[in-house]
XYZ file of C-alpha atoms in Angstrom:
413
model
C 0.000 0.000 0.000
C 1.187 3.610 -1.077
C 2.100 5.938 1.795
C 0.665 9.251 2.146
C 3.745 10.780 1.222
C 3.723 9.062 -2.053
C 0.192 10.092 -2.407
C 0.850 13.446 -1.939
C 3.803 13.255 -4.322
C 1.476 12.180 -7.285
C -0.819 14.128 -6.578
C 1.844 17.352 -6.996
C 2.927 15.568 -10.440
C -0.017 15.301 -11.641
C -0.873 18.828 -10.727
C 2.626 20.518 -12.331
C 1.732 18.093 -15.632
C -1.618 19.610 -15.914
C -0.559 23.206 -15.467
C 2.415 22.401 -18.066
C -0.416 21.172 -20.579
C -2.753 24.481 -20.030
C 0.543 26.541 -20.592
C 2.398 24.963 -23.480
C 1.814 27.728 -26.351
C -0.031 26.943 -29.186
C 1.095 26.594 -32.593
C 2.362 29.695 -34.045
C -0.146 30.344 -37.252
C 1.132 29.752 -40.719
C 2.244 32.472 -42.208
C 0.321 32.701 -45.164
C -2.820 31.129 -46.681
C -2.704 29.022 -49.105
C -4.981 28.858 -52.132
C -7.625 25.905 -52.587
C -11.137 24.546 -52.744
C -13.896 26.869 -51.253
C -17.463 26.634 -51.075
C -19.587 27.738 -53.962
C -22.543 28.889 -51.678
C -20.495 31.833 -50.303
C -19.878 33.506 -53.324
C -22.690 31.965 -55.237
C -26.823 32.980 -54.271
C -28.852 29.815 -53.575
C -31.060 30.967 -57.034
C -28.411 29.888 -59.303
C -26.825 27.294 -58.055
C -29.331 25.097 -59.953
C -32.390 25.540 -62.712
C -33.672 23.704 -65.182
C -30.977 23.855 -67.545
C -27.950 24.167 -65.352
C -26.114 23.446 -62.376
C -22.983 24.418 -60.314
C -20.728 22.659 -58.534
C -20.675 22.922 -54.838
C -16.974 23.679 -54.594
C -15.076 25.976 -56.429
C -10.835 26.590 -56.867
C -9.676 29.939 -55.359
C -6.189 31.047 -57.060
C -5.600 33.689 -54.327
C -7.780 35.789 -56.247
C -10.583 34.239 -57.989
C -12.337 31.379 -58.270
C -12.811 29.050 -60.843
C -16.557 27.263 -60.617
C -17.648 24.296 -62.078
C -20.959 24.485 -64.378
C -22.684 21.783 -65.745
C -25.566 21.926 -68.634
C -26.808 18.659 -70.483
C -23.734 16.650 -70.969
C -22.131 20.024 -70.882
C -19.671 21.091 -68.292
C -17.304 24.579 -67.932
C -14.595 25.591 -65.969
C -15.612 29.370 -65.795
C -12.972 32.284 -64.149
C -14.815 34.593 -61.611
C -18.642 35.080 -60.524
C -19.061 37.307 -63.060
C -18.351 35.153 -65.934
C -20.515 32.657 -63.997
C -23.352 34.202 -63.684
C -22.859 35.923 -67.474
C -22.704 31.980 -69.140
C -25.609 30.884 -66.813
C -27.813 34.016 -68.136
C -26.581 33.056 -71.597
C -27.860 29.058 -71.410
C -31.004 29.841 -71.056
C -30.820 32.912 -73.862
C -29.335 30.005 -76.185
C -32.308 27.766 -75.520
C -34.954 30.475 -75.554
C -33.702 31.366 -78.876
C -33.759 28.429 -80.315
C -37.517 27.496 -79.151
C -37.871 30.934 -80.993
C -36.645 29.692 -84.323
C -38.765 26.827 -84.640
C -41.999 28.333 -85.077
C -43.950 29.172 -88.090
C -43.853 32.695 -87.223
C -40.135 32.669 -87.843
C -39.963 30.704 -91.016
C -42.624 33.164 -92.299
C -40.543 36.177 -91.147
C -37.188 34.670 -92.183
C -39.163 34.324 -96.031
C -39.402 37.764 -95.482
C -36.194 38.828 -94.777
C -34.322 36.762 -97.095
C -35.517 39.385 -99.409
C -33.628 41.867 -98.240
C -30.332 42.303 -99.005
C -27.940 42.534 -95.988
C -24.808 40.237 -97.694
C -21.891 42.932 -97.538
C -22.643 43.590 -94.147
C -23.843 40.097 -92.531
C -20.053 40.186 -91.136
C -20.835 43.042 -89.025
C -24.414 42.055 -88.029
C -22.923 38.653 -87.058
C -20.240 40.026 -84.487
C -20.985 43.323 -83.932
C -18.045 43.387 -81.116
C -15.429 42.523 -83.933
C -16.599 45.180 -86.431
C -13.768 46.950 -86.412
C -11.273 44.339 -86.541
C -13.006 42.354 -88.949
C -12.757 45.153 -91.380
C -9.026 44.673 -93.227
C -6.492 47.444 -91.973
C -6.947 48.732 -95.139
C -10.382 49.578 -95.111
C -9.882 52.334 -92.584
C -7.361 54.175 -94.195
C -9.871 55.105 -96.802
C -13.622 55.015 -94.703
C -12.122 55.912 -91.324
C -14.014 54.474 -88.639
C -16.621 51.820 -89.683
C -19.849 53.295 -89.163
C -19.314 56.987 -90.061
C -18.138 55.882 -93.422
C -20.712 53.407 -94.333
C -23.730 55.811 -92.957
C -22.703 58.482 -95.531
C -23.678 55.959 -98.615
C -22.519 56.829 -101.939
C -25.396 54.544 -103.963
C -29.061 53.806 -102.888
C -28.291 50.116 -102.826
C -25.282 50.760 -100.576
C -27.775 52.981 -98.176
C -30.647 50.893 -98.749
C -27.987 47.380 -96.341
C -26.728 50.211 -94.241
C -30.030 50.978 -92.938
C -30.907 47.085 -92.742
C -28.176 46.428 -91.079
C -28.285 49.745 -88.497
C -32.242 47.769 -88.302
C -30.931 44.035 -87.403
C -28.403 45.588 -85.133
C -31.149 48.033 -82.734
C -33.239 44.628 -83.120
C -30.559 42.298 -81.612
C -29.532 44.678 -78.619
C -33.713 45.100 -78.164
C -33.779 41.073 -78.015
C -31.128 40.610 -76.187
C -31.952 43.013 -73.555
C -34.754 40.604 -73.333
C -33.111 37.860 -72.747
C -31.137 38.999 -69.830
C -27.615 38.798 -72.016
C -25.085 41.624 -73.256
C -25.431 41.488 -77.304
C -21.615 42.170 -77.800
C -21.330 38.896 -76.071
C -18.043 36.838 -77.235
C -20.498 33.389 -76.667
C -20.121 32.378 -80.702
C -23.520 30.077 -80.162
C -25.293 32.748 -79.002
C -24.181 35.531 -80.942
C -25.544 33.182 -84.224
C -29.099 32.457 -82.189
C -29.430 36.516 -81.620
C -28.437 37.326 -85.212
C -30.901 34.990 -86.710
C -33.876 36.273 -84.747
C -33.302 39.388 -84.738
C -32.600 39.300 -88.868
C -36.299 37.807 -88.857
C -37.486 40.808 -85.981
C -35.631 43.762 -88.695
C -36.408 42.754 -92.258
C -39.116 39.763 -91.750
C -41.910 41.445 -89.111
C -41.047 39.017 -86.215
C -42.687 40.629 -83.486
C -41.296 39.410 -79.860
C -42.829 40.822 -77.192
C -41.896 39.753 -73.448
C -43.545 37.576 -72.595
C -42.394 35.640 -75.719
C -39.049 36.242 -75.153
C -39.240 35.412 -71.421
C -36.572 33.302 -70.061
C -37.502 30.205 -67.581
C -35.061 30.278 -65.107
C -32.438 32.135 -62.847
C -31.428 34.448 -66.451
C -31.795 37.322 -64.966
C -31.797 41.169 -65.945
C -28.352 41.956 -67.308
C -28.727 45.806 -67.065
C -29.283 45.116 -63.433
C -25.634 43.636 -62.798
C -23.983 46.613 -64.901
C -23.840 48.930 -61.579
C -25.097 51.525 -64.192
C -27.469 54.232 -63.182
C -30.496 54.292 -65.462
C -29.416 57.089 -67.556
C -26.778 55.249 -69.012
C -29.127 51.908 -68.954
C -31.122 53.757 -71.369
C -27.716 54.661 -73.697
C -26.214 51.648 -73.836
C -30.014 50.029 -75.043
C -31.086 52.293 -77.382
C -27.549 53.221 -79.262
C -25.662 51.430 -82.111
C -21.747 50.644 -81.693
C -20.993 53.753 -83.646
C -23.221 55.781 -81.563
C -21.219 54.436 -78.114
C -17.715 55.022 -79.574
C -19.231 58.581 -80.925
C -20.326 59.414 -77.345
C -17.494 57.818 -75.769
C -14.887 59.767 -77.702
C -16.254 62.695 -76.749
C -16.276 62.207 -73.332
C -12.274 61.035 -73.127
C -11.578 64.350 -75.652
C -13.503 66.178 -72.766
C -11.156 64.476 -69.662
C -7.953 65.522 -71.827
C -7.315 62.199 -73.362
C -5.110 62.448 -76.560
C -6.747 61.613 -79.583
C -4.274 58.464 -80.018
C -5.061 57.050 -76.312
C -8.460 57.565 -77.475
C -8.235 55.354 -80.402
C -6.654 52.686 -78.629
C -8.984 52.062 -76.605
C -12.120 52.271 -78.519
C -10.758 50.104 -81.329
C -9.092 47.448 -78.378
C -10.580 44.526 -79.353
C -11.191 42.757 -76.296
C -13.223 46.071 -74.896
C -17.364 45.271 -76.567
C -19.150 49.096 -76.690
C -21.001 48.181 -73.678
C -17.586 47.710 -71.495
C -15.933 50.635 -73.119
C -18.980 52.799 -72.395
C -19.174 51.883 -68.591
C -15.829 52.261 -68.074
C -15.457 55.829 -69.570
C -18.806 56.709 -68.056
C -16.998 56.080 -64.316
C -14.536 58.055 -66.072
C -16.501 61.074 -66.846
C -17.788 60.370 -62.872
C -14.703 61.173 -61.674
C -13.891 63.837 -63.929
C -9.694 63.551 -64.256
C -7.558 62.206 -66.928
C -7.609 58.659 -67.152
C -4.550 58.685 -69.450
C -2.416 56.341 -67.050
C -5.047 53.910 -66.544
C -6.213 53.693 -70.024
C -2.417 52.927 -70.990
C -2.653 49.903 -68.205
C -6.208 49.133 -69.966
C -4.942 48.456 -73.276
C -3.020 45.822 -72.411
C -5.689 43.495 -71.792
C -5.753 40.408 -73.824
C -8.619 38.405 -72.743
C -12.569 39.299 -72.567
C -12.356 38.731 -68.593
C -9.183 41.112 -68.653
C -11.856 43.452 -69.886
C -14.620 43.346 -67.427
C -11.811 43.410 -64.539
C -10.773 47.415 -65.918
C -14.158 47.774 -66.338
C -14.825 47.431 -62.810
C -11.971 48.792 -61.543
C -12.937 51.810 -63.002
C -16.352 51.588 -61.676
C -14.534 51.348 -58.096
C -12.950 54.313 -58.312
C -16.086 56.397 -59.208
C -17.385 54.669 -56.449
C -15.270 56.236 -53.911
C -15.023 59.242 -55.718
C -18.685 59.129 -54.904
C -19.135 57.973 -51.685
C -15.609 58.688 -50.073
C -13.368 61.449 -51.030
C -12.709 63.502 -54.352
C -10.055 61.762 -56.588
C -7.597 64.002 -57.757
C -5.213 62.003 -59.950
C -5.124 58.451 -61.504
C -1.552 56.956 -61.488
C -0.031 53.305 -62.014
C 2.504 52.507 -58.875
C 4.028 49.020 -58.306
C 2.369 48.178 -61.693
C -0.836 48.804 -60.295
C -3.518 51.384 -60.910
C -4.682 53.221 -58.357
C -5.620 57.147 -57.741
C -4.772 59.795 -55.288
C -7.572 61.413 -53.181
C -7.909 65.368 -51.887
C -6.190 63.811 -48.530
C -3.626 62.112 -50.385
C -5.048 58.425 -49.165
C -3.542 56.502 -52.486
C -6.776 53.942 -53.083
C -5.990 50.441 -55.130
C -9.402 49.188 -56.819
C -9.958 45.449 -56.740
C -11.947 43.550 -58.296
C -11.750 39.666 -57.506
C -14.048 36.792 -56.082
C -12.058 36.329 -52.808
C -8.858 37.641 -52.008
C -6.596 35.666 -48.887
C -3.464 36.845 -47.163
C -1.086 34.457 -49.681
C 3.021 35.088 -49.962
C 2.196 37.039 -53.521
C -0.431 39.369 -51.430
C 1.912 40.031 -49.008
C 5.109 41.002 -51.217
C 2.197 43.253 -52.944
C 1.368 44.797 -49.660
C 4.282 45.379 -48.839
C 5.243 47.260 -51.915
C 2.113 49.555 -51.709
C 3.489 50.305 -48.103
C 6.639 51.130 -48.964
C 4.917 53.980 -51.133
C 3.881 56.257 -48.534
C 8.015 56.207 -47.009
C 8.945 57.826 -50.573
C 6.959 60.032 -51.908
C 5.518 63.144 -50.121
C 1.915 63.316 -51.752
C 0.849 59.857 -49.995
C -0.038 60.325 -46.671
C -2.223 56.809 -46.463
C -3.514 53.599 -47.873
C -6.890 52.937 -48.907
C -7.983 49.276 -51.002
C -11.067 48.994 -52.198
C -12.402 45.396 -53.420
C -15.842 44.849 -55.433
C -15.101 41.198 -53.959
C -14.563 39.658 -50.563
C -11.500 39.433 -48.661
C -10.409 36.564 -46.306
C -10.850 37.247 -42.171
C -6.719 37.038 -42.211
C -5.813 39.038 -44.995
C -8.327 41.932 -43.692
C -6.356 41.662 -40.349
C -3.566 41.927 -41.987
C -4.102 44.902 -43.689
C -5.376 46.530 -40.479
C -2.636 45.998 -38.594
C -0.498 48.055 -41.725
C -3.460 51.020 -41.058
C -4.453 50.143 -44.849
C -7.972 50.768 -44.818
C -10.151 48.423 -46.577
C -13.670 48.450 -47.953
C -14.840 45.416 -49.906
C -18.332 44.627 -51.810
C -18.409 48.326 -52.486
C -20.257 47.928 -56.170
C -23.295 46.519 -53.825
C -23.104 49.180 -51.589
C -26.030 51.957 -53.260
């Protein structure tokens, strides 16, 4: 049998080991997060994860940035780059199908009779991709008609004016329908851009008439004015004018912020930039009222439809704060990033991303932006602004550098 004194001796072990266990540290964090699978249902509303014709996947591959979802129609299935895109290719499924229920009734076929006796042929390119209309036009074309539409609008035979006017027709009809339809008509989605061409060749020269009801869409399609961000001023431009009309306006306004007439030009004839995302993004421009020159320059060198839409909103950031915050008083690229100075000289980055974490390539970015304010006079703060959501960590993170950070600010009214 145990004495007391080795009783009592235990009992002070066991004591000591359990206060050593309740005072070990924990694990020191990691020091960065690490990109990965994430759940669809926070970036993704419960309305689209599923319809009739489509479905998403429930997880989703974040890059640090963005996510890549996983969309399945029929024995169809995309890997599709940011929410955006998503919810522009689920909007556009349903278009496709709607479209094509269109086409097979006898009110088409009469109205396609119709039309086929009009004569459209040496314009059909344009009418067909109204997005590519400039650079579908030979380089040497526009050293003797200038810009596309202003040449071809003048007419120099009544045949000639007699296909510019059908074609000026089937293009007002395929924005119209599209509008409809909850899609953008300078879409780059090939299928759909031959479905919207079609119908609205039978709307212009055959008599189709497609009210709303006919053209309604089953399913989570949506309004695609509504996810613009666009004020209904500019809902009503970019619906009821032509390409031509856009870049008209557009040039205009960028002549009017100081823009050089070359800048100008090479951004409204960048083909990855449709009228409708050239028109937003020099609206926000116009918003703001300073010369975009710098980030127009960054602009051009987008090479893919998404790189597009991400200037695009970038720029609709900006105006944003410009807005809502503080007066911007000079748009600048630092650390090969655009960004813009305010009246308090807080140095704002735009976002725009799907979900942001605190990885090693945000941090080395961070840290750069940081090192801003020790070097030049002018920048008395940081400010990042995200139309996107940023992890718990990497909003910490940018706390504790006194980097203020907004995100989800193109919801915020």
């Amino acid at each position: 049998m145990k004495s007391k004194y080795s009783l009592i001796a235990f009992a002070f072990l066991t004591i000591a080991a359990l206060g050593q266990t309740e005072t070990t540290p924990s694990p020191a964090p990691q020091a960065f997060e690490t990109p990965g699978r994430v759940p669809t249902k926070m970036f993704i509303p419960a309305e689209l994860m599923s319809g009739p014709l489509h479905s998403v996947g429930d997880f989703a591959e974040n890059d640090g940035m963005n996510n890549t979802y996983f969309l399945y129609s029929g024995d169809d299935a995309w890997a599709v780059t940011t929410g955006i895109a998503l919810r522009t290719r689920i909007r556009e499924i349903y278009a496709i199908a709607k479209l094509r229920e269109m086409s097979k009734t006898d009110e088409f076929a009469r109205a396609m009779a119709n039309a086929g006796k009009q004569k459209i042929e040496g314009v059909v390119g344009i009418v067909t991709n109204p997005l590519g209309a400039i650079q579908n036009i030979p380089l040497g074309a526009s050293r003797f008609f200038g810009r596309i539409g202003e040449a071809m609008k003048g007419g120099t035979t009544q045949g000639e004016g007699n296909a510019v006017q059908n074609m000026i027709g089937v293009s007002k009809a395929k924005i119209a329908l599209a509008v409809k339809l909850g899609v953008s008509p300078y879409s780059y989605n090939q299928e759909l851009q031959t479905q919207l061409t079609s119908n609205a060749r039978a709307m212009a020269l055959g008599g189709l008439v497609v009210s709303a009801a006919t053209a309604a869409v089953g399913g989570p399609a949506g309004d695609v004015l509504m996810g613009l961000n666009v004020n209904q001023t500019l809902q009503q431009t970019l619906v009821n004018s032509t390409p031509d009309d856009l870049r008209i306006i557009n040039r205009k306004k960028l002549f009017a912020l100081n823009v050089s007439r070359e800048n100008a030009d090479a951004i409204l004839m960048h083909p990855w930039y449709s009228p409708w995302t050239e028109t937003i993004m020099i609206d926000a421009f116009s918003t703001i009222g300073i010369d975009p020159t710098a980030f127009l320059a960054d602009a051009c060198n987008a090479l893919t439809e998404e790189d597009a839409i991400f200037f695009e909103r970038l720029a609709q950031v900006l105006a944003r704060y410009d807005t809502t915050k503080a007066q911007l008083r000079s748009i600048r690229v630092e650390s090969h990033a655009v960004c813009a100075l305010d009246a308090n000289g807080t140095l704002v980055f735009p976002l725009s991303c799907d979900y942001a974490i605190w990885s090693e390539h945000a941090a080395g970015r961070v840290a750069e932006f940081a090192a801003l304010t020790q070097g030049q006079e002018d920048i008395k703060g940081l400010a990042v602004w995200v139309d996107g959501k940023v992890s718990d960590r990497a909003a910490q993170e940018l706390k504790s550098r006194k980097i203020d950070l907004v995100t989800a600010v193109l919801d915020k009214k």
